[in-house]
């Protein structure tokens, strides 16, 4: 969590490998591997997943073809055989049910003409299909009505296993009513300035960020 | 230049023998007298494609007078197995033995020379009438130096199920660096047909082919008209196509350009009466130093017509392309609905595109829109795909396929669709 401009989306983008960012210092180690030198696709193949704040529309690319290509390239990277059409469809059906996404959306071009909520739901569906080890949800709650929020949150909860982790970037406690965090970290000016458990989120909801900013600014100066 | 041409014409005329009389001969002479030379460097219409200068330097226009008789081998032609009415034209020379075999009732296919005898009225009312409309030097050259061509006519209310497939091929042949081809296509009222012009070439030497099609589409007739330009990297090709539509007619034209040194297409569509519908689709995929220039004109002369134009290009290496799309809406043409779009993707920093939409609208109750974009692949889309584990190369291919697919999907002839789709796959993957 953190106030506007604190660097939450920047962190998510840097981790996923967005090329507009230049890393001037520091390192990122993911499951024992330095990922900063890896291309975005290789980070994904290592098990990283970014659910976009604003998923882009790609007219003409079918969700089906897109997901199958992604899944099989990830599998290849990991030395696994590609999924054939039948197994792939079976997996799609299973995951669609899990995250409650409509077949109609999957039949369309990737995100084309999707509402804000549908785009976010599609992000969670992709996450379900690709089974990342670490998922970063970048303000997945923004622009969602309460029903969509519940469905998205429920999808995230169902996907949680002992083998994976999820970083949820959010401004609001609201999402955390549905996704209960194990840890809450507060980012400010690009640094984690406070960490706690779920009660920290509640405290922020009540008191805002000013006290954290004052604390942090005091510490820095 | 003009003097040189006139000399060539004299030589040409002396070889015409029995063909050098009557209507066609008058047309040639008339056109020669009004001919004012190849496009000059400052000619606006040829500003980005300096064909006049290039051709003048590269080719001997004396060759225009050569009347070759090259043998034609259709067996290797692309689609020669397709279920279609096949016509083979090699270096501008028609394989007459195969022209009019097994034609269904209501379809006539012959050479223009034959039609001059059997369908004199049709020839005299149409041949050369449209090809002077845009004052194009190459169309005029064609009219002056053509002595043969293809005549196709579909009678009133006749539907031709199989496509008519014209195989235009070029092969190295001494003294045949320049050749002309020509066709006149008449769809009578209520006729339905589809035509495929497939241009191929195994030339290794520079050659210039100059084509003219005049197409007259009668009331309520339906025409699907395809051009596949898949020549060699040493082909200079100019295509002038003139489509004239009558009331309630529907034409869909497609131009796929896959290879050529310099390709210039002038597509002119005249909507002469009310309630015409015309679609113009173009797709050019250029690489190396290909230079592909599409000039289109759609002329709305009467009310309630609809035109829809979508041209797309992908340019690699140092390829260049030009798009110039004119839409005229005449004072009479109220309730016109005209749409035009030209989109291009440049794959390198050295490829270039000149795109120019030109709308001239004199009527006041019309709906016209146009848009053109030229750019690289969308970074945001690339990142999205790659962030899901898809390699850069696959992501690129996916986006390029998505870009061309909406034009590909409009091809309604199976064998043609499959060929172009396969070519796209080979080039974009």
Coordinates of N, CA and C in Angstrom, one line a residue, chain A residues 14-217:
Chain A
X14 N 8.9 -2.6 -12.9 CA 10.3 -2.9 -12.9 C 10.5 -4.4 -12.7
X15 N 9.7 -5.0 -11.9 CA 9.8 -6.4 -11.6 C 9.4 -7.2 -12.9
X16 N 8.4 -6.7 -13.6 CA 7.9 -7.5 -14.8 C 8.8 -7.2 -16.0
X17 N 9.7 -6.2 -15.9 CA 10.6 -6.0 -17.0 C 10.2 -5.0 -18.0
X18 N 9.4 -4.0 -17.7 CA 9.0 -3.0 -18.6 C 10.3 -2.2 -19.0
X19 N 10.4 -2.1 -20.4 CA 11.7 -1.6 -20.9 C 12.0 -0.1 -20.7
X20 N 10.9 0.7 -20.4 CA 11.1 2.1 -20.2 C 11.9 2.5 -19.0
X21 N 12.0 1.5 -18.1 CA 12.7 1.8 -16.8 C 14.1 1.3 -16.9
X22 N 14.9 2.2 -16.4 CA 16.4 1.8 -16.3 C 16.7 1.6 -14.8
X23 N 17.3 0.5 -14.5 CA 17.6 0.2 -13.1 C 19.0 0.8 -12.9
X24 N 19.0 1.8 -12.0 CA 20.3 2.4 -11.7 C 21.1 1.8 -10.6
X25 N 20.3 1.3 -9.6 CA 21.1 0.5 -8.6 C 20.1 -0.6 -8.0
X26 N 20.8 -1.5 -7.3 CA 20.0 -2.5 -6.6 C 19.9 -3.8 -7.4
X27 N 19.4 -4.8 -6.8 CA 19.2 -6.1 -7.5 C 17.9 -6.7 -7.1
X28 N 17.4 -7.6 -8.0 CA 16.2 -8.3 -7.7 C 16.5 -9.8 -7.8
X29 N 16.4 -10.5 -6.8 CA 16.6 -11.9 -6.8 C 15.3 -12.6 -6.6
X30 N 15.0 -13.5 -7.6 CA 13.8 -14.2 -7.6 C 14.0 -15.7 -7.6
X31 N 13.7 -16.4 -6.5 CA 13.9 -17.9 -6.4 C 15.4 -18.2 -6.7
X32 N 16.3 -17.4 -6.2 CA 17.7 -17.6 -6.3 C 18.3 -17.1 -7.6
X33 N 17.5 -16.4 -8.4 CA 18.0 -16.0 -9.7 C 17.9 -14.5 -9.8
X34 N 19.0 -13.9 -10.3 CA 18.9 -12.4 -10.6 C 18.1 -12.2 -11.8
X35 N 17.0 -11.6 -11.7 CA 16.1 -11.5 -12.9 C 16.2 -10.2 -13.7
X36 N 17.1 -9.3 -13.2 CA 17.1 -8.0 -13.9 C 17.7 -8.1 -15.3
X37 N 18.5 -9.1 -15.5 CA 19.0 -9.2 -16.9 C 18.1 -10.0 -17.8
X38 N 17.0 -10.6 -17.2 CA 16.1 -11.4 -18.1 C 15.1 -10.6 -18.8
X39 N 14.8 -11.0 -20.0 CA 13.7 -10.4 -20.8 C 12.4 -10.6 -20.1
X40 N 11.4 -9.8 -20.4 CA 10.1 -9.9 -19.7 C 9.6 -11.4 -19.9
X41 N 9.7 -12.0 -21.1 CA 9.2 -13.3 -21.3 C 9.9 -14.3 -20.4
X42 N 11.2 -14.1 -20.2 CA 11.9 -15.1 -19.4 C 11.5 -15.0 -17.9
X43 N 11.2 -13.7 -17.5 CA 10.8 -13.6 -16.1 C 9.4 -14.3 -15.9
X44 N 8.6 -14.1 -16.9 CA 7.3 -14.8 -16.9 C 7.5 -16.3 -16.8
X45 N 8.5 -16.8 -17.6 CA 8.7 -18.3 -17.6 C 9.3 -18.7 -16.3
X46 N 10.0 -17.8 -15.6 CA 10.6 -18.2 -14.3 C 9.4 -18.2 -13.2
X47 N 8.3 -17.7 -13.6 CA 7.2 -17.8 -12.7 C 6.6 -16.5 -12.1
X48 N 7.0 -15.4 -12.8 CA 6.5 -14.1 -12.4 C 5.3 -13.7 -13.2
X49 N 4.3 -13.1 -12.6 CA 3.1 -12.6 -13.3 C 2.7 -11.3 -12.9
X50 N 2.4 -10.4 -13.8 CA 1.9 -9.1 -13.5 C 0.5 -8.9 -14.0
X51 N -0.4 -8.7 -13.1 CA -1.8 -8.4 -13.5 C -1.8 -6.9 -13.7
X52 N -2.1 -6.4 -14.9 CA -1.9 -5.0 -15.3 C -3.0 -4.1 -14.6
X53 N -2.6 -2.9 -14.3 CA -3.6 -2.0 -13.9 C -4.5 -1.6 -15.0
X54 N -3.9 -1.4 -16.2 CA -4.7 -1.1 -17.4 C -4.3 -2.1 -18.5
X55 N -5.0 -3.2 -18.5 CA -4.7 -4.3 -19.5 C -5.0 -3.7 -20.9
X56 N -4.0 -3.9 -21.9 CA -4.1 -3.3 -23.2 C -5.1 -4.2 -24.1
X57 N -5.8 -3.5 -25.0 CA -6.6 -4.3 -25.9 C -5.8 -4.7 -27.1
X58 N -5.9 -5.9 -27.5 CA -5.2 -6.4 -28.7 C -6.1 -7.0 -29.7
X59 N -6.7 -6.1 -30.6 CA -7.7 -6.6 -31.6 C -7.0 -7.6 -32.5
X60 N -7.7 -8.6 -32.9 CA -7.2 -9.6 -33.9 C -6.4 -10.7 -33.3
X61 N -6.0 -10.6 -32.0 CA -5.4 -11.7 -31.3 C -6.4 -12.4 -30.4
X62 N -6.7 -13.7 -30.7 CA -7.7 -14.4 -30.0 C -7.1 -14.8 -28.6
X63 N -7.9 -14.8 -27.6 CA -7.5 -15.2 -26.2 C -7.0 -16.6 -26.2
X64 N -7.7 -17.4 -27.0 CA -7.3 -18.8 -27.1 C -5.9 -19.0 -27.6
X65 N -5.6 -18.4 -28.7 CA -4.3 -18.5 -29.3 C -3.2 -17.9 -28.5
X66 N -3.5 -16.8 -27.9 CA -2.6 -16.1 -27.0 C -2.2 -16.9 -25.8
X67 N -3.2 -17.5 -25.1 CA -3.0 -18.3 -23.9 C -2.2 -19.6 -24.2
X68 N -2.6 -20.2 -25.3 CA -2.0 -21.4 -25.7 C -0.5 -21.2 -26.0
X69 N -0.2 -20.1 -26.8 CA 1.2 -19.8 -27.1 C 2.0 -19.5 -25.8
X70 N 1.4 -18.7 -24.9 CA 2.0 -18.3 -23.7 C 2.3 -19.6 -22.8
X71 N 1.3 -20.4 -22.7 CA 1.4 -21.6 -21.8 C 2.5 -22.5 -22.3
X72 N 2.4 -22.8 -23.7 CA 3.4 -23.7 -24.2 C 4.8 -23.2 -24.3
X73 N 5.0 -21.9 -24.4 CA 6.3 -21.4 -24.4 C 6.9 -21.4 -23.0
X74 N 6.0 -21.2 -22.0 CA 6.5 -21.4 -20.6 C 6.8 -22.8 -20.3
X75 N 6.0 -23.7 -20.8 CA 6.3 -25.1 -20.6 C 7.6 -25.6 -21.2
X76 N 7.8 -25.1 -22.4 CA 9.0 -25.4 -23.2 C 10.3 -24.9 -22.4
X77 N 10.2 -23.7 -21.9 CA 11.3 -23.2 -21.1 C 11.6 -24.0 -19.9
X78 N 10.5 -24.6 -19.4 CA 10.7 -25.5 -18.2 C 11.0 -27.0 -18.6
X79 N 11.2 -27.2 -19.8 CA 11.5 -28.6 -20.3 C 10.3 -29.5 -20.3
X80 N 9.1 -28.9 -20.4 CA 7.9 -29.8 -20.4 C 7.3 -29.8 -21.9
X81 N 6.6 -30.9 -22.1 CA 6.0 -31.0 -23.5 C 4.8 -30.0 -23.6
X82 N 4.6 -29.6 -24.8 CA 3.4 -28.7 -25.0 C 2.1 -29.4 -24.8
X83 N 1.1 -28.6 -24.4 CA -0.2 -29.2 -24.2 C -0.9 -29.3 -25.5
X84 N -1.5 -30.4 -25.8 CA -2.2 -30.5 -27.1 C -3.6 -29.8 -27.0
X85 N -4.3 -29.6 -28.1 CA -5.5 -28.8 -28.1 C -6.5 -29.3 -27.1
X86 N -6.6 -30.6 -27.0 CA -7.7 -31.2 -26.1 C -7.4 -30.9 -24.7
X87 N -6.2 -31.1 -24.3 CA -5.8 -30.9 -22.9 C -5.9 -29.4 -22.6
X88 N -5.5 -28.6 -23.6 CA -5.5 -27.2 -23.3 C -7.0 -26.7 -23.1
X89 N -7.9 -27.2 -24.0 CA -9.3 -26.8 -23.8 C -9.9 -27.2 -22.4
X90 N -9.4 -28.4 -22.0 CA -9.9 -28.9 -20.8 C -9.4 -28.0 -19.6
X91 N -8.2 -27.6 -19.7 CA -7.6 -26.7 -18.7 C -8.3 -25.4 -18.7
X92 N -8.6 -24.9 -19.9 CA -9.3 -23.6 -20.0 C -10.7 -23.7 -19.3
X93 N -11.4 -24.7 -19.6 CA -12.7 -24.9 -19.0 C -12.7 -24.9 -17.5
X94 N -11.7 -25.7 -17.0 CA -11.5 -25.8 -15.6 C -11.2 -24.4 -14.9
X95 N -10.3 -23.7 -15.5 CA -9.9 -22.4 -14.9 C -11.0 -21.3 -15.1
X96 N -11.7 -21.5 -16.2 CA -12.8 -20.5 -16.4 C -13.8 -20.6 -15.4
X97 N -14.1 -21.9 -15.0 CA -15.1 -22.1 -13.9 C -14.5 -21.6 -12.6
X98 N -13.3 -21.8 -12.4 CA -12.6 -21.3 -11.1 C -12.7 -19.8 -10.9
X99 N -12.5 -19.1 -12.0 CA -12.5 -17.6 -11.8 C -13.8 -17.0 -12.3
X100 N -14.8 -17.8 -12.7 CA -16.1 -17.4 -13.1 C -16.0 -16.4 -14.2
X101 N -15.4 -16.8 -15.3 CA -15.3 -15.9 -16.5 C -16.1 -16.6 -17.6
X102 N -16.8 -15.7 -18.4 CA -17.7 -16.2 -19.4 C -17.0 -16.6 -20.7
X103 N -17.4 -17.7 -21.3 CA -16.8 -18.2 -22.5 C -16.8 -17.2 -23.6
X104 N -17.9 -16.3 -23.6 CA -18.0 -15.3 -24.6 C -16.8 -14.3 -24.6
X105 N -16.3 -14.1 -23.4 CA -15.2 -13.1 -23.4 C -13.9 -13.8 -24.0
X106 N -13.8 -15.1 -23.7 CA -12.6 -15.8 -24.2 C -12.7 -15.9 -25.8
X107 N -13.9 -16.0 -26.3 CA -14.1 -16.1 -27.8 C -13.7 -14.8 -28.5
X108 N -13.7 -13.7 -27.8 CA -13.4 -12.4 -28.4 C -11.9 -12.2 -28.5
X109 N -11.5 -11.1 -29.3 CA -10.1 -10.7 -29.3 C -9.7 -10.3 -27.9
X110 N -8.4 -10.4 -27.7 CA -7.9 -10.2 -26.3 C -8.2 -8.8 -25.8
X111 N -9.1 -8.8 -24.8 CA -9.5 -7.5 -24.1 C -10.2 -6.5 -24.9
X112 N -10.5 -6.9 -26.2 CA -11.1 -5.9 -27.1 C -12.5 -5.6 -26.7
X113 N -12.8 -4.3 -26.4 CA -14.1 -3.9 -26.0 C -14.6 -4.4 -24.7
X114 N -13.6 -4.9 -23.9 CA -14.0 -5.4 -22.6 C -14.2 -4.2 -21.7
X115 N -15.2 -4.4 -20.7 CA -15.3 -3.3 -19.7 C -14.1 -3.4 -18.7
X116 N -14.0 -2.4 -17.9 CA -12.9 -2.4 -16.9 C -12.9 -3.7 -16.1
X117 N -14.1 -4.1 -15.6 CA -14.2 -5.2 -14.8 C -13.8 -6.5 -15.5
X118 N -14.3 -6.6 -16.8 CA -14.0 -7.8 -17.6 C -12.5 -7.9 -17.8
X119 N -11.8 -6.8 -18.1 CA -10.4 -6.8 -18.3 C -9.7 -7.4 -17.0
X120 N -10.1 -6.9 -15.9 CA -9.5 -7.3 -14.6 C -9.7 -8.8 -14.4
X121 N -10.9 -9.2 -14.7 CA -11.3 -10.6 -14.5 C -10.5 -11.5 -15.5
X122 N -10.2 -11.0 -16.7 CA -9.4 -11.7 -17.6 C -8.0 -11.8 -17.2
X123 N -7.5 -10.8 -16.4 CA -6.1 -10.9 -15.9 C -6.0 -12.0 -14.9
X124 N -7.1 -12.2 -14.1 CA -7.1 -13.2 -13.1 C -7.2 -14.6 -13.7
X125 N -8.0 -14.6 -14.8 CA -8.1 -15.9 -15.6 C -6.7 -16.3 -16.2
X126 N -6.0 -15.3 -16.7 CA -4.7 -15.6 -17.3 C -3.7 -16.1 -16.1
X127 N -3.9 -15.5 -15.0 CA -3.1 -15.9 -13.8 C -3.4 -17.4 -13.5
X128 N -4.7 -17.7 -13.6 CA -5.1 -19.1 -13.2 C -4.5 -20.1 -14.3
X129 N -4.5 -19.6 -15.5 CA -4.0 -20.5 -16.6 C -2.5 -20.7 -16.5
X130 N -1.7 -19.6 -16.2 CA -0.3 -19.7 -16.2 C 0.4 -20.1 -14.9
X131 N -0.4 -20.2 -13.8 CA 0.0 -20.6 -12.5 C 1.4 -20.1 -12.1
X132 N 1.5 -18.8 -12.0 CA 2.8 -18.2 -11.6 C 3.2 -18.5 -10.1
X133 N 4.5 -18.4 -9.9 CA 4.9 -18.6 -8.5 C 4.7 -17.3 -7.7
X134 N 4.9 -16.2 -8.4 CA 4.7 -14.9 -7.8 C 3.8 -14.0 -8.7
X135 N 2.6 -13.6 -8.2 CA 1.8 -12.8 -9.0 C 1.8 -11.4 -8.3
X136 N 1.8 -10.4 -9.2 CA 1.7 -9.0 -8.7 C 0.5 -8.4 -9.3
X137 N -0.5 -8.1 -8.4 CA -1.7 -7.5 -8.9 C -1.6 -6.0 -8.7
X138 N -1.5 -5.3 -9.8 CA -1.3 -3.8 -9.7 C -2.7 -3.1 -9.8
X139 N -3.1 -2.7 -8.6 CA -4.4 -2.0 -8.4 C -5.5 -2.7 -9.2
X140 N -5.5 -4.0 -9.0 CA -6.6 -4.8 -9.7 C -8.0 -4.3 -9.2
X141 N -8.1 -3.7 -8.1 CA -9.4 -3.3 -7.6 C -9.9 -2.0 -8.2
X142 N -9.0 -1.2 -8.9 CA -9.4 0.1 -9.4 C -10.4 -0.1 -10.5
X143 N -11.5 0.6 -10.5 CA -12.5 0.6 -11.5 C -13.4 -0.6 -11.4
X144 N -13.4 -1.4 -10.3 CA -14.3 -2.5 -10.2 C -15.5 -2.2 -9.3
X145 N -16.6 -2.7 -9.8 CA -17.8 -2.5 -8.9 C -17.7 -3.7 -7.9
X146 N -18.6 -3.6 -6.9 CA -18.5 -4.5 -5.8 C -18.6 -6.0 -6.1
X147 N -19.5 -6.3 -7.1 CA -19.6 -7.7 -7.5 C -18.3 -8.2 -8.2
X148 N -17.8 -7.4 -9.1 CA -16.6 -7.8 -9.8 C -15.5 -7.9 -8.9
X149 N -15.4 -7.0 -7.9 CA -14.4 -7.1 -6.9 C -14.4 -8.4 -6.1
X150 N -15.6 -8.8 -5.8 CA -15.8 -10.1 -5.0 C -15.3 -11.3 -5.9
X151 N -15.7 -11.2 -7.2 CA -15.3 -12.4 -8.0 C -13.8 -12.4 -8.2
X152 N -13.2 -11.2 -8.5 CA -11.8 -11.2 -8.7 C -11.1 -11.7 -7.4
X153 N -11.5 -11.2 -6.3 CA -10.9 -11.5 -5.0 C -11.0 -13.0 -4.8
X154 N -12.2 -13.5 -5.1 CA -12.4 -15.0 -4.8 C -11.5 -15.8 -5.7
X155 N -11.3 -15.3 -7.0 CA -10.4 -16.0 -7.9 C -9.0 -16.0 -7.3
X156 N -8.5 -14.9 -6.8 CA -7.2 -14.8 -6.2 C -7.1 -15.8 -5.0
X157 N -8.1 -15.8 -4.2 CA -8.0 -16.7 -3.0 C -8.0 -18.1 -3.4
X158 N -8.8 -18.5 -4.4 CA -8.8 -19.9 -4.8 C -7.4 -20.3 -5.4
X159 N -6.7 -19.4 -6.0 CA -5.5 -19.7 -6.7 C -4.3 -19.8 -5.7
X160 N -4.6 -19.4 -4.5 CA -3.5 -19.4 -3.5 C -3.2 -20.8 -3.0
X161 N -1.9 -21.2 -3.1 CA -1.4 -22.5 -2.6 C -0.2 -22.3 -1.7
X162 N 0.3 -23.3 -1.2 CA 1.5 -23.2 -0.4 C 2.8 -23.0 -1.3
X163 N 2.6 -23.1 -2.6 CA 3.7 -23.0 -3.5 C 3.9 -21.6 -4.2
X164 N 2.9 -20.8 -3.9 CA 2.9 -19.5 -4.6 C 2.7 -18.3 -3.7
X165 N 2.9 -17.1 -4.2 CA 2.7 -15.9 -3.4 C 2.1 -14.8 -4.3
X166 N 1.4 -13.9 -3.7 CA 0.8 -12.8 -4.4 C 1.1 -11.5 -3.7
X167 N 1.5 -10.5 -4.5 CA 1.6 -9.2 -4.0 C 0.5 -8.4 -4.6
X168 N -0.3 -7.8 -3.6 CA -1.5 -7.0 -4.0 C -1.2 -5.6 -3.8
X169 N -1.2 -4.8 -4.9 CA -1.0 -3.4 -4.8 C -2.3 -2.7 -4.8
X170 N -2.6 -1.9 -3.7 CA -3.9 -1.3 -3.6 C -3.8 0.0 -2.8
X171 N -4.8 0.8 -3.0 CA -4.9 2.0 -2.1 C -5.9 1.8 -1.0
X172 N -6.7 0.8 -1.2 CA -7.9 0.8 -0.3 C -7.9 -0.5 0.5
X173 N -8.5 -0.4 1.7 CA -8.8 -1.5 2.5 C -9.9 -2.4 1.9
X174 N -10.7 -1.8 1.1 CA -11.9 -2.5 0.5 C -11.6 -3.9 0.0
X175 N -10.5 -3.9 -0.9 CA -10.1 -5.2 -1.5 C -9.7 -6.2 -0.4
X176 N -9.1 -5.6 0.7 CA -8.5 -6.5 1.7 C -9.6 -7.1 2.6
X177 N -10.8 -6.6 2.4 CA -11.9 -7.3 3.1 C -12.1 -8.7 2.5
X178 N -11.7 -8.8 1.2 CA -11.9 -10.1 0.5 C -10.6 -10.9 0.4
X179 N -9.5 -10.2 0.2 CA -8.2 -10.9 0.1 C -7.5 -10.5 1.4
X180 N -7.4 -11.4 2.3 CA -6.8 -11.1 3.6 C -5.3 -11.3 3.5
X181 N -4.6 -10.2 3.7 CA -3.1 -10.2 3.6 C -2.4 -10.9 4.8
X182 N -1.3 -11.5 4.5 CA -0.5 -12.0 5.5 C 0.4 -10.9 6.0
X183 N 0.8 -10.1 5.1 CA 1.7 -8.9 5.5 C 1.2 -7.7 4.8
X184 N 1.4 -6.5 5.4 CA 1.1 -5.3 4.8 C 2.4 -4.4 4.8
X185 N 2.8 -4.0 3.6 CA 3.9 -3.1 3.6 C 3.5 -1.8 3.0
X186 N 4.0 -0.7 3.6 CA 3.7 0.6 3.1 C 4.9 1.2 2.4
X187 N 4.6 1.6 1.1 CA 5.7 2.2 0.3 C 5.5 3.7 0.2
X188 N 6.6 4.4 0.4 CA 6.5 5.8 0.3 C 7.9 6.3 -0.2
X189 N 7.8 7.2 -1.2 CA 9.1 7.7 -1.8 C 10.0 6.5 -2.2
X190 N 9.4 5.5 -2.7 CA 10.2 4.4 -3.3 C 10.7 3.5 -2.2
X191 N 10.4 3.6 -1.0 CA 10.9 2.7 0.0 C 9.8 2.1 0.9
X192 N 10.0 1.0 1.4 CA 9.1 0.4 2.4 C 9.4 1.1 3.7
X193 N 8.4 1.9 4.2 CA 8.6 2.7 5.4 C 7.9 2.0 6.6
X194 N 7.0 1.1 6.3 CA 6.3 0.5 7.5 C 5.8 -0.9 7.1
X195 N 5.9 -1.8 8.0 CA 5.4 -3.1 7.7 C 4.5 -3.6 8.9
X196 N 3.6 -4.4 8.6 CA 2.8 -4.9 9.7 C 1.9 -6.1 9.2
X197 N 0.8 -6.4 9.9 CA -0.1 -7.4 9.4 C -1.4 -6.7 9.0
X198 N -2.5 -7.4 8.8 CA -3.7 -6.8 8.2 C -4.2 -5.7 9.0
X199 N -3.9 -5.6 10.3 CA -4.4 -4.5 11.1 C -3.8 -3.2 10.7
X200 N -2.6 -3.2 10.0 CA -2.0 -2.0 9.5 C -2.9 -1.4 8.4
X201 N -3.4 -2.2 7.6 CA -4.3 -1.8 6.5 C -5.5 -1.1 7.1
X202 N -6.1 -1.6 8.2 CA -7.2 -1.0 8.8 C -6.9 0.3 9.4
X203 N -5.7 0.4 10.0 CA -5.3 1.6 10.6 C -5.1 2.7 9.5
X204 N -4.6 2.3 8.4 CA -4.4 3.3 7.3 C -5.8 3.8 6.8
X205 N -6.7 2.9 6.7 CA -8.0 3.2 6.2 C -8.6 4.3 7.2
X206 N -8.4 4.2 8.4 CA -8.9 5.1 9.4 C -8.2 6.4 9.5
X207 N -6.9 6.3 9.4 CA -6.1 7.5 9.7 C -5.4 8.2 8.5
X208 N -5.5 7.5 7.3 CA -4.9 8.0 6.1 C -3.4 7.8 6.2
X209 N -2.7 8.4 5.2 CA -1.2 8.2 5.1 C -0.4 9.3 5.8
X210 N -1.0 10.4 6.2 CA -0.2 11.5 6.7 C 0.7 11.2 7.8
X211 N 0.2 10.4 8.8 CA 1.1 10.1 9.9 C 2.3 9.2 9.5
X212 N 2.1 8.4 8.4 CA 3.2 7.6 7.9 C 4.2 8.5 7.2
X213 N 3.7 9.4 6.4 CA 4.5 10.4 5.7 C 5.3 11.2 6.7
X214 N 4.7 11.7 7.7 CA 5.4 12.5 8.7 C 6.5 11.7 9.4
X215 N 6.1 10.5 9.8 CA 7.1 9.6 10.4 C 8.3 9.4 9.5
X216 N 8.0 9.1 8.2 CA 9.1 8.7 7.2 C 9.9 10.0 7.0
X217 N 9.2 11.1 6.7 CA 10.0 12.3 6.4 C 10.9 12.7 7.6

